Coordinates of C-alpha atoms in Angstrom, one line a residue:
S1 CA 66.2 44.6 37.1
I2 CA 62.9 46.9 38.2
L3 CA 61.0 46.5 34.6
T4 CA 59.5 42.4 35.3
S5 CA 61.8 40.9 38.4
K6 CA 61.6 41.1 41.7
K7 CA 62.3 44.3 42.9
S8 CA 65.0 45.2 45.9
F9 CA 67.5 47.6 46.3
S10 CA 70.6 46.1 47.3
G11 CA 73.1 49.5 46.9
Y12 CA 72.1 53.4 47.1
Q13 CA 73.5 53.1 43.1
I14 CA 70.5 51.0 42.7
F15 CA 67.7 54.0 43.0
Y16 CA 67.7 56.1 40.1
P17 CA 67.5 58.5 38.8
N18 CA 70.2 61.1 39.7
P19 CA 69.6 62.7 41.6
I20 CA 68.0 60.3 43.9
P21 CA 71.3 58.5 45.1
E22 CA 72.9 61.8 46.4
T23 CA 70.2 62.6 47.9
I24 CA 70.0 59.8 50.2
M25 CA 72.8 60.1 51.5
R26 CA 72.2 63.5 51.8
L27 CA 69.2 62.8 53.7
S28 CA 71.5 60.2 55.9
R29 CA 74.1 62.2 57.2
E30 CA 72.0 65.3 57.6
K31 CA 69.9 62.3 59.6
N32 CA 66.4 63.3 58.8
Y33 CA 64.5 60.1 58.4
E34 CA 60.9 61.5 58.0
A35 CA 62.1 62.8 54.2
L36 CA 64.1 59.5 54.0
N37 CA 60.6 57.6 54.9
Q38 CA 58.9 59.6 51.5
I39 CA 61.4 58.5 49.7
F40 CA 61.6 54.4 50.0
S41 CA 57.6 54.7 50.4
L42 CA 57.9 56.6 46.4
F43 CA 60.1 53.4 45.4
N44 CA 57.6 51.2 46.8
I45 CA 59.9 49.9 49.6
R46 CA 57.7 47.6 52.1
Y47 CA 60.7 45.6 53.9
I48 CA 64.2 45.7 55.4
F49 CA 66.6 43.2 55.5
H50 CA 69.9 43.4 57.9
N51 CA 72.7 40.8 57.9
T52 CA 73.6 41.5 61.6
D53 CA 77.3 39.6 60.7
P54 CA 80.1 42.0 61.7
K55 CA 82.4 40.0 58.9
I56 CA 80.3 41.1 55.9
Y57 CA 80.0 44.6 57.0
E58 CA 82.9 45.8 59.8
E59 CA 85.9 42.9 60.1
K60 CA 86.2 41.8 55.9
F61 CA 84.3 44.6 54.3
P62 CA 86.5 45.6 51.5
N63 CA 87.2 49.4 51.6
F64 CA 86.4 50.0 47.7
P65 CA 84.6 51.5 47.1
N66 CA 81.9 50.3 49.5
S67 CA 83.7 53.0 52.2
Y68 CA 81.4 55.7 50.0
M69 CA 78.8 54.4 52.0
M70 CA 80.9 54.4 55.2
T71 CA 80.8 58.6 54.5
S72 CA 76.7 59.2 54.8
L73 CA 74.9 56.0 56.2
P74 CA 76.1 53.7 59.5
K75 CA 79.9 52.6 59.8
T76 CA 79.3 49.8 61.8
Q77 CA 77.7 47.2 62.7
A78 CA 75.8 48.5 66.0
E79 CA 75.5 51.3 64.3
Y80 CA 73.2 50.1 61.1
K81 CA 70.6 48.6 63.9
E82 CA 70.2 52.4 65.6
F83 CA 69.5 52.8 61.9
V84 CA 66.8 51.0 60.9
K85 CA 65.0 51.8 64.8
K86 CA 64.9 55.8 63.4
F87 CA 62.2 54.1 60.8
P88 CA 58.7 53.0 61.4
V89 CA 58.8 49.1 61.4
R90 CA 58.4 46.1 63.0
P91 CA 60.6 43.0 63.3
I92 CA 59.0 40.6 61.2
Y93 CA 61.6 37.4 60.6
E94 CA 64.9 36.7 62.4
N95 CA 67.3 33.7 62.6
G96 CA 70.5 33.9 63.5
P97 CA 71.9 37.2 61.5
F98 CA 69.3 37.7 59.4
Q99 CA 66.8 40.0 60.7
M100 CA 64.0 41.4 58.6
F101 CA 61.2 44.1 58.9
E102 CA 58.1 45.6 57.3
F103 CA 57.5 49.3 57.5
D104 CA 53.7 50.7 58.5
E105 CA 51.2 50.3 56.3
R106 CA 50.5 54.1 57.6
I107 CA 54.2 54.8 55.6
Y108 CA 54.2 51.7 52.6
R109 CA 52.3 53.3 49.6
P110 CA 51.0 50.3 47.5
E111 CA 52.0 48.9 44.6
V112 CA 49.0 50.2 43.3
Y113 CA 47.1 53.2 44.7
I114 CA 45.2 56.5 43.9
P115 CA 46.6 59.3 45.7
D116 CA 44.8 61.6 47.9
S117 CA 47.4 64.5 46.6
I118 CA 49.4 65.8 43.4
Y119 CA 52.1 68.0 43.7
Q120 CA 53.2 69.7 40.8
A121 CA 56.8 70.0 42.3
D122 CA 60.4 68.6 42.2
M123 CA 59.6 65.5 43.7
L124 CA 63.3 65.3 46.4
Q125 CA 62.4 68.5 47.2
K126 CA 58.9 68.3 48.4
T127 CA 59.9 65.1 50.2
E128 CA 61.5 67.3 52.9
D129 CA 58.3 69.0 53.7
K130 CA 56.5 67.9 56.4
T131 CA 53.2 68.1 55.2
V132 CA 53.3 65.9 52.1
S133 CA 50.9 63.2 53.1
F134 CA 52.0 59.3 52.4
R135 CA 49.5 59.0 49.5
S136 CA 50.6 62.1 47.8
A137 CA 51.9 61.8 43.4
F138 CA 54.3 64.2 42.4
I139 CA 54.3 64.7 38.1
D140 CA 57.2 67.5 36.7
P141 CA 56.1 70.4 35.8
V142 CA 58.0 69.4 32.4
D143 CA 55.7 66.4 32.5
C144 CA 52.0 68.4 32.8
K145 CA 52.9 69.3 29.4
Q146 CA 53.0 66.6 27.1
S147 CA 49.7 66.8 25.2
N148 CA 46.3 68.7 25.9
I149 CA 44.7 65.9 28.3
I150 CA 48.0 66.2 31.0
S151 CA 48.3 69.8 30.5
E152 CA 44.5 70.0 32.2
F153 CA 44.3 67.4 34.5
C154 CA 47.5 69.1 36.0
N155 CA 46.2 72.8 36.1
A156 CA 43.0 71.3 37.6
K157 CA 42.3 70.9 41.2
Y158 CA 42.1 67.3 42.5
V159 CA 39.6 65.7 44.2
S160 CA 40.4 62.5 45.4
P161 CA 37.3 60.0 45.6
N162 CA 36.6 57.6 48.1
V163 CA 38.0 54.3 46.5
H164 CA 38.9 50.9 47.6
L165 CA 41.3 48.6 45.1
L166 CA 41.5 45.2 45.5
T167 CA 44.7 44.5 43.5
S168 CA 45.4 41.0 42.3
K169 CA 49.6 40.4 40.7
V170 CA 48.2 37.7 38.0
N171 CA 51.8 37.4 36.5
P172 CA 54.8 39.5 36.8
V173 CA 53.6 41.6 33.9
Q174 CA 49.6 41.3 34.1
Y175 CA 47.7 43.0 36.9
T176 CA 43.7 42.9 37.4
I177 CA 42.7 45.8 39.9
R178 CA 39.1 45.5 41.4
V179 CA 37.9 49.5 41.9
K180 CA 34.7 50.6 44.1
Q181 CA 34.5 54.1 44.3
S182 CA 32.8 57.4 45.3
E183 CA 30.2 58.9 43.0
S184 CA 32.5 61.6 41.6
S185 CA 32.5 63.2 37.3
A186 CA 36.3 64.8 38.5
P187 CA 39.2 62.7 36.7
F188 CA 41.5 60.9 39.4
L189 CA 45.4 59.3 38.7
L190 CA 46.2 55.2 39.4
V191 CA 49.8 55.6 39.5
F192 CA 51.6 51.7 39.6
Q193 CA 55.0 52.0 41.0
N194 CA 56.5 50.1 38.6
S195 CA 59.4 51.6 36.6
F196 CA 57.5 53.7 33.5
H197 CA 57.2 52.3 30.0
K198 CA 54.8 52.8 26.7
S199 CA 54.4 49.3 26.8
W200 CA 52.4 49.1 30.2
K201 CA 48.7 49.9 29.3
L202 CA 45.3 49.8 31.1
S203 CA 41.7 49.0 30.6
I204 CA 38.4 49.3 32.4
D205 CA 36.6 46.3 31.2
G206 CA 38.1 44.6 29.0
D207 CA 37.4 47.9 27.0
T208 CA 40.0 49.4 24.9
P209 CA 43.0 50.3 26.5
L210 CA 43.3 54.1 27.4
G211 CA 45.3 56.6 24.7
E212 CA 49.4 57.1 25.7
D213 CA 47.9 60.6 25.9
K214 CA 46.8 59.2 29.8
H215 CA 49.8 58.0 30.3
V216 CA 51.9 59.7 32.8
L217 CA 55.5 59.7 34.6
A218 CA 54.8 59.7 38.0
N219 CA 57.4 60.1 41.1
K220 CA 60.8 60.6 39.4
Y221 CA 59.4 56.8 37.4
A222 CA 56.0 54.9 38.1
N223 CA 53.5 54.4 35.7
A224 CA 50.0 56.3 35.6
W225 CA 46.8 57.1 34.5
I226 CA 44.2 59.6 34.2
I227 CA 41.0 57.9 34.3
S228 CA 37.7 60.3 33.7
E229 CA 34.2 60.0 34.2
G230 CA 34.4 59.1 30.4
D231 CA 36.8 56.1 30.4
R232 CA 34.6 53.9 33.3
K233 CA 31.4 54.8 32.3
G234 CA 30.0 56.4 34.9
K235 CA 30.8 52.9 36.9
T236 CA 31.8 52.9 40.4
E237 CA 32.5 49.6 40.5
Y238 CA 35.0 47.6 37.5
T239 CA 37.4 45.6 37.0
V240 CA 41.0 47.7 35.9
S241 CA 43.6 45.5 33.7
L242 CA 47.3 46.5 33.8
N243 CA 49.2 44.8 30.9
L244 CA 52.8 44.6 29.7
E245 CA 52.2 44.9 25.3
T246 CA 55.3 43.7 24.2
Q247 CA 55.0 40.4 26.6
K248 CA 52.7 39.1 23.6
Y249 CA 56.2 39.9 21.1
F250 CA 57.8 37.2 23.5
L251 CA 55.2 34.6 24.2
Y252 CA 55.2 34.8 20.2
G253 CA 58.5 33.6 20.1
L254 CA 57.9 31.1 22.1
W255 CA 55.2 29.2 20.3
I256 CA 57.5 29.4 16.9
T257 CA 60.5 28.0 19.0
G258 CA 58.1 25.3 19.9
F259 CA 56.7 24.7 17.0
T260 CA 60.2 25.2 14.9
F261 CA 61.2 22.3 18.1
V262 CA 58.8 19.8 17.1
V263 CA 59.3 19.9 13.5
F264 CA 63.0 19.5 13.7
M265 CA 62.5 15.9 16.1
G266 CA 60.3 15.3 13.6
W267 CA 62.1 15.6 10.8
I268 CA 64.9 13.7 12.9
I269 CA 62.4 10.7 14.3
K270 CA 61.5 10.4 10.6
T271 CA 65.2 10.3 8.9
M272 CA 66.3 7.4 11.5
L273 CA 63.3 5.8 11.2
Y274 CA 63.8 5.3 7.2
K275 CA 67.6 4.1 7.3
R276 CA 66.4 1.5 10.4
K277 CA 64.5 0.6 7.2
L278 CA 67.3 0.5 4.6

């Protein structure tokens, strides 16, 4: 449900991988809203939708299995209204019981961003550190040992360039990002907050996609690429393309299916005309 379709989190179990769901429950019990903000930001959550109708939560809410949520999250709609107020959000829509809120842009990590800092640490432990910025990224220490390129990058001092990104979503499997950055020879990380998959490929100005040894798992689930000065050929203005490579097999199948259908219909029409002549 996350790879190329719309991304919505309708329950704590939708967050993955473990133990993120239980961490969200624990932080809710502890009323640690700052850490929850970090997790929601890392999962690219921009909006909160709230149906305030008591019939869908209090009055006719089935105890099993939903009562488990009430052990950590609010038990009533009134409590939920107060719960939402704990986050840096603003109301943007209301119609009857339906309400929608948007996170402050200082909290919201864009779908594609360049982190200002990188941590080799357990993301869930580090999110409770109040010094962590909302433009950081996390790489698991185990993943830092995947290849020499990733290892060198993890062990070097990270210097984030002064950069401006303009991201365009062409379709669910294709993105175009215009990059304008300051002069810098240091490699940096570009994070794409969509489920990690090896078929996501990044290319710069139409060149050959970067190798798999530069494709990194970030924030426990997202795609990230190490971009060096050589990859961008020293340019400070360039275009990055993100494509899901396996989509081409779907298109091949669609073309074959369409061609087969046309041939089949042609054969049927030809057979019917032949019978009429007889």
